[in-house]
Amino acid sequence: MMELRPGARFQSTVCANEVIVVKGAGPAELSCGGAPLAAAGSAERSGDPGDASEGTLLGKRYGDEDEAIEVLCTKAGPGSLALGGVPLAVKVTNSLPASD
């Protein structure tokens, strides 16, 4: 388990994905491609992402259904993000009102 706090940076150990925690606090098991994420700059990449079904898109925010956590992808890769084994979904952006 890792300690999540806003501003914390993590990287995947199996692909090029890197994320920043935007919202969330406390211990959690954040993973990418089926392998736990590591603190940015602390681990080397090895292996292949096991669940590369979705991949992670640059600049997109990902979160869980309860909106307890939100991460921002700063480097894209083929691995999918998950929290405690449950896949994180891309957050839907709110549309701005028309300015006529």
PDB file of C-alpha atoms in Angstrom:
ATOM      1  CA  MET A   1       0.000   0.000   0.000  1.00  0.00           C
ATOM      2  CA  MET A   2       1.088   3.546  -0.680  1.00  0.00           C
ATOM      3  CA  GLU A   3       0.151   6.808   0.970  1.00  0.00           C
ATOM      4  CA  LEU A   4      -1.877   8.948  -1.438  1.00  0.00           C
ATOM      5  CA  ARG A   5      -1.908  12.716  -1.024  1.00  0.00           C
ATOM      6  CA  PRO A   6      -2.594  15.515  -3.526  1.00  0.00           C
ATOM      7  CA  GLY A   7       0.523  16.340  -5.527  1.00  0.00           C
ATOM      8  CA  ALA A   8       2.152  12.914  -5.071  1.00  0.00           C
ATOM      9  CA  ARG A   9       3.697  11.552  -8.294  1.00  0.00           C
ATOM     10  CA  PHE A  10       3.752   7.869  -9.225  1.00  0.00           C
ATOM     11  CA  GLN A  11       5.028   5.844 -12.179  1.00  0.00           C
ATOM     12  CA  SER A  12       4.196   2.425 -13.528  1.00  0.00           C
ATOM     13  CA  THR A  13       6.734  -0.366 -13.145  1.00  0.00           C
ATOM     14  CA  VAL A  14       5.528  -2.155 -16.313  1.00  0.00           C
ATOM     15  CA  CYS A  15       4.929   0.653 -18.838  1.00  0.00           C
ATOM     16  CA  ALA A  16       5.512   4.375 -19.425  1.00  0.00           C
ATOM     17  CA  ASN A  17       2.492   5.627 -17.416  1.00  0.00           C
ATOM     18  CA  GLU A  18       3.017   8.419 -14.895  1.00  0.00           C
ATOM     19  CA  VAL A  19       0.305  10.076 -12.787  1.00  0.00           C
ATOM     20  CA  ILE A  20      -0.158  12.842 -10.216  1.00  0.00           C
ATOM     21  CA  VAL A  21      -2.718  12.499  -7.420  1.00  0.00           C
ATOM     22  CA  VAL A  22      -5.228  15.355  -7.697  1.00  0.00           C
ATOM     23  CA  LYS A  23      -7.681  14.259  -5.002  1.00  0.00           C
ATOM     24  CA  GLY A  24      -7.538  11.601  -2.323  1.00  0.00           C
ATOM     25  CA  ALA A  25      -5.773  10.888   0.905  1.00  0.00           C
ATOM     26  CA  GLY A  26      -4.720   7.894   2.921  1.00  0.00           C
ATOM     27  CA  PRO A  27      -3.366   4.456   2.172  1.00  0.00           C
ATOM     28  CA  ALA A  28      -4.481   2.822  -1.073  1.00  0.00           C
ATOM     29  CA  GLU A  29      -3.368   0.223  -3.597  1.00  0.00           C
ATOM     30  CA  LEU A  30      -3.009   2.054  -6.910  1.00  0.00           C
ATOM     31  CA  SER A  31      -1.843  -0.101  -9.821  1.00  0.00           C
ATOM     32  CA  CYS A  32      -1.197   0.074 -13.546  1.00  0.00           C
ATOM     33  CA  GLY A  33      -1.141  -2.919 -15.863  1.00  0.00           C
ATOM     34  CA  GLY A  34      -1.726  -5.214 -12.888  1.00  0.00           C
ATOM     35  CA  ALA A  35       1.431  -4.086 -11.043  1.00  0.00           C
ATOM     36  CA  PRO A  36       1.588  -1.592  -8.144  1.00  0.00           C
ATOM     37  CA  LEU A  37       2.696   1.951  -8.965  1.00  0.00           C
ATOM     38  CA  ALA A  38       5.952   3.239  -7.474  1.00  0.00           C
ATOM     39  CA  ALA A  39       7.000   6.728  -6.411  1.00  0.00           C
ATOM     40  CA  ALA A  40       8.194   8.709  -9.444  1.00  0.00           C
ATOM     41  CA  GLY A  41      11.888   8.166 -10.121  1.00  0.00           C
ATOM     42  CA  SER A  42      12.246   5.309  -7.646  1.00  0.00           C
ATOM     43  CA  ALA A  43      11.758   2.204  -9.796  1.00  0.00           C
ATOM     44  CA  GLU A  44      12.855   0.829 -13.151  1.00  0.00           C
ATOM     45  CA  ARG A  45      10.366  -0.457 -15.676  1.00  0.00           C
ATOM     46  CA  SER A  46      10.318  -4.189 -16.289  1.00  0.00           C
ATOM     47  CA  GLY A  47       7.807  -6.601 -17.747  1.00  0.00           C
ATOM     48  CA  ASP A  48       4.667  -6.042 -19.787  1.00  0.00           C
ATOM     49  CA  PRO A  49       1.336  -4.605 -18.667  1.00  0.00           C
ATOM     50  CA  GLY A  50      -0.931  -7.568 -18.016  1.00  0.00           C
ATOM     51  CA  ASP A  51      -4.253  -5.778 -18.525  1.00  0.00           C
ATOM     52  CA  ALA A  52      -3.552  -3.410 -21.389  1.00  0.00           C
ATOM     53  CA  SER A  53      -7.217  -3.349 -22.424  1.00  0.00           C
ATOM     54  CA  GLU A  54      -7.807   0.402 -22.141  1.00  0.00           C
ATOM     55  CA  GLY A  55      -4.467   2.091 -21.743  1.00  0.00           C
ATOM     56  CA  THR A  56      -4.078   5.506 -20.127  1.00  0.00           C
ATOM     57  CA  LEU A  57      -4.444   8.760 -22.063  1.00  0.00           C
ATOM     58  CA  LEU A  58      -2.244  11.819 -21.578  1.00  0.00           C
ATOM     59  CA  GLY A  59      -3.963  14.743 -19.840  1.00  0.00           C
ATOM     60  CA  LYS A  60      -7.034  12.753 -18.805  1.00  0.00           C
ATOM     61  CA  ARG A  61      -8.246  12.480 -15.225  1.00  0.00           C
ATOM     62  CA  TYR A  62      -9.157   9.081 -13.823  1.00  0.00           C
ATOM     63  CA  GLY A  63     -11.251   8.339 -10.753  1.00  0.00           C
ATOM     64  CA  ASP A  64     -13.297   5.735  -8.930  1.00  0.00           C
ATOM     65  CA  GLU A  65     -17.109   5.587  -8.674  1.00  0.00           C
ATOM     66  CA  ASP A  66     -17.124   7.069  -5.150  1.00  0.00           C
ATOM     67  CA  GLU A  67     -15.016  10.035  -6.318  1.00  0.00           C
ATOM     68  CA  ALA A  68     -12.677   9.347  -3.397  1.00  0.00           C
ATOM     69  CA  ILE A  69      -9.598   9.509  -5.625  1.00  0.00           C
ATOM     70  CA  GLU A  70      -8.657  11.372  -8.777  1.00  0.00           C
ATOM     71  CA  VAL A  71      -5.369  11.122 -10.672  1.00  0.00           C
ATOM     72  CA  LEU A  72      -4.089  13.039 -13.703  1.00  0.00           C
ATOM     73  CA  CYS A  73      -2.112  11.161 -16.359  1.00  0.00           C
ATOM     74  CA  THR A  74       1.128  13.050 -17.118  1.00  0.00           C
ATOM     75  CA  LYS A  75       2.676  10.367 -19.342  1.00  0.00           C
ATOM     76  CA  ALA A  76       0.547   7.960 -21.388  1.00  0.00           C
ATOM     77  CA  GLY A  77       1.070   4.227 -21.702  1.00  0.00           C
ATOM     78  CA  PRO A  78      -0.654   0.953 -22.557  1.00  0.00           C
ATOM     79  CA  GLY A  79      -1.450  -0.117 -18.974  1.00  0.00           C
ATOM     80  CA  SER A  80      -4.840   0.512 -17.337  1.00  0.00           C
ATOM     81  CA  LEU A  81      -5.090   2.202 -13.919  1.00  0.00           C
ATOM     82  CA  ALA A  82      -6.859   0.482 -11.018  1.00  0.00           C
ATOM     83  CA  LEU A  83      -7.524   1.158  -7.340  1.00  0.00           C
ATOM     84  CA  GLY A  84      -7.611  -1.975  -5.198  1.00  0.00           C
ATOM     85  CA  GLY A  85      -8.084  -4.093  -8.323  1.00  0.00           C
ATOM     86  CA  VAL A  86     -11.077  -2.032  -9.547  1.00  0.00           C
ATOM     87  CA  PRO A  87     -10.396  -0.203 -12.845  1.00  0.00           C
ATOM     88  CA  LEU A  88     -10.445   3.600 -12.741  1.00  0.00           C
ATOM     89  CA  ALA A  89     -12.642   5.350 -15.314  1.00  0.00           C
ATOM     90  CA  VAL A  90     -11.921   8.473 -17.340  1.00  0.00           C
ATOM     91  CA  LYS A  91     -13.603  11.458 -15.666  1.00  0.00           C
ATOM     92  CA  VAL A  92     -16.202  13.194 -17.822  1.00  0.00           C
ATOM     93  CA  THR A  93     -15.544  16.883 -18.331  1.00  0.00           C
ATOM     94  CA  ASN A  94     -18.276  19.412 -17.611  1.00  0.00           C
ATOM     95  CA  SER A  95     -19.327  21.514 -20.576  1.00  0.00           C
ATOM     96  CA  LEU A  96     -19.102  25.261 -20.269  1.00  0.00           C
ATOM     97  CA  PRO A  97     -22.239  27.373 -20.703  1.00  0.00           C
ATOM     98  CA  ALA A  98     -22.777  29.026 -24.059  1.00  0.00           C
ATOM     99  CA  SER A  99     -21.636  32.633 -24.230  1.00  0.00           C
ATOM    100  CA  ASP A 100     -23.828  34.285 -26.830  1.00  0.00           C
TER     101      ASP A 100
END
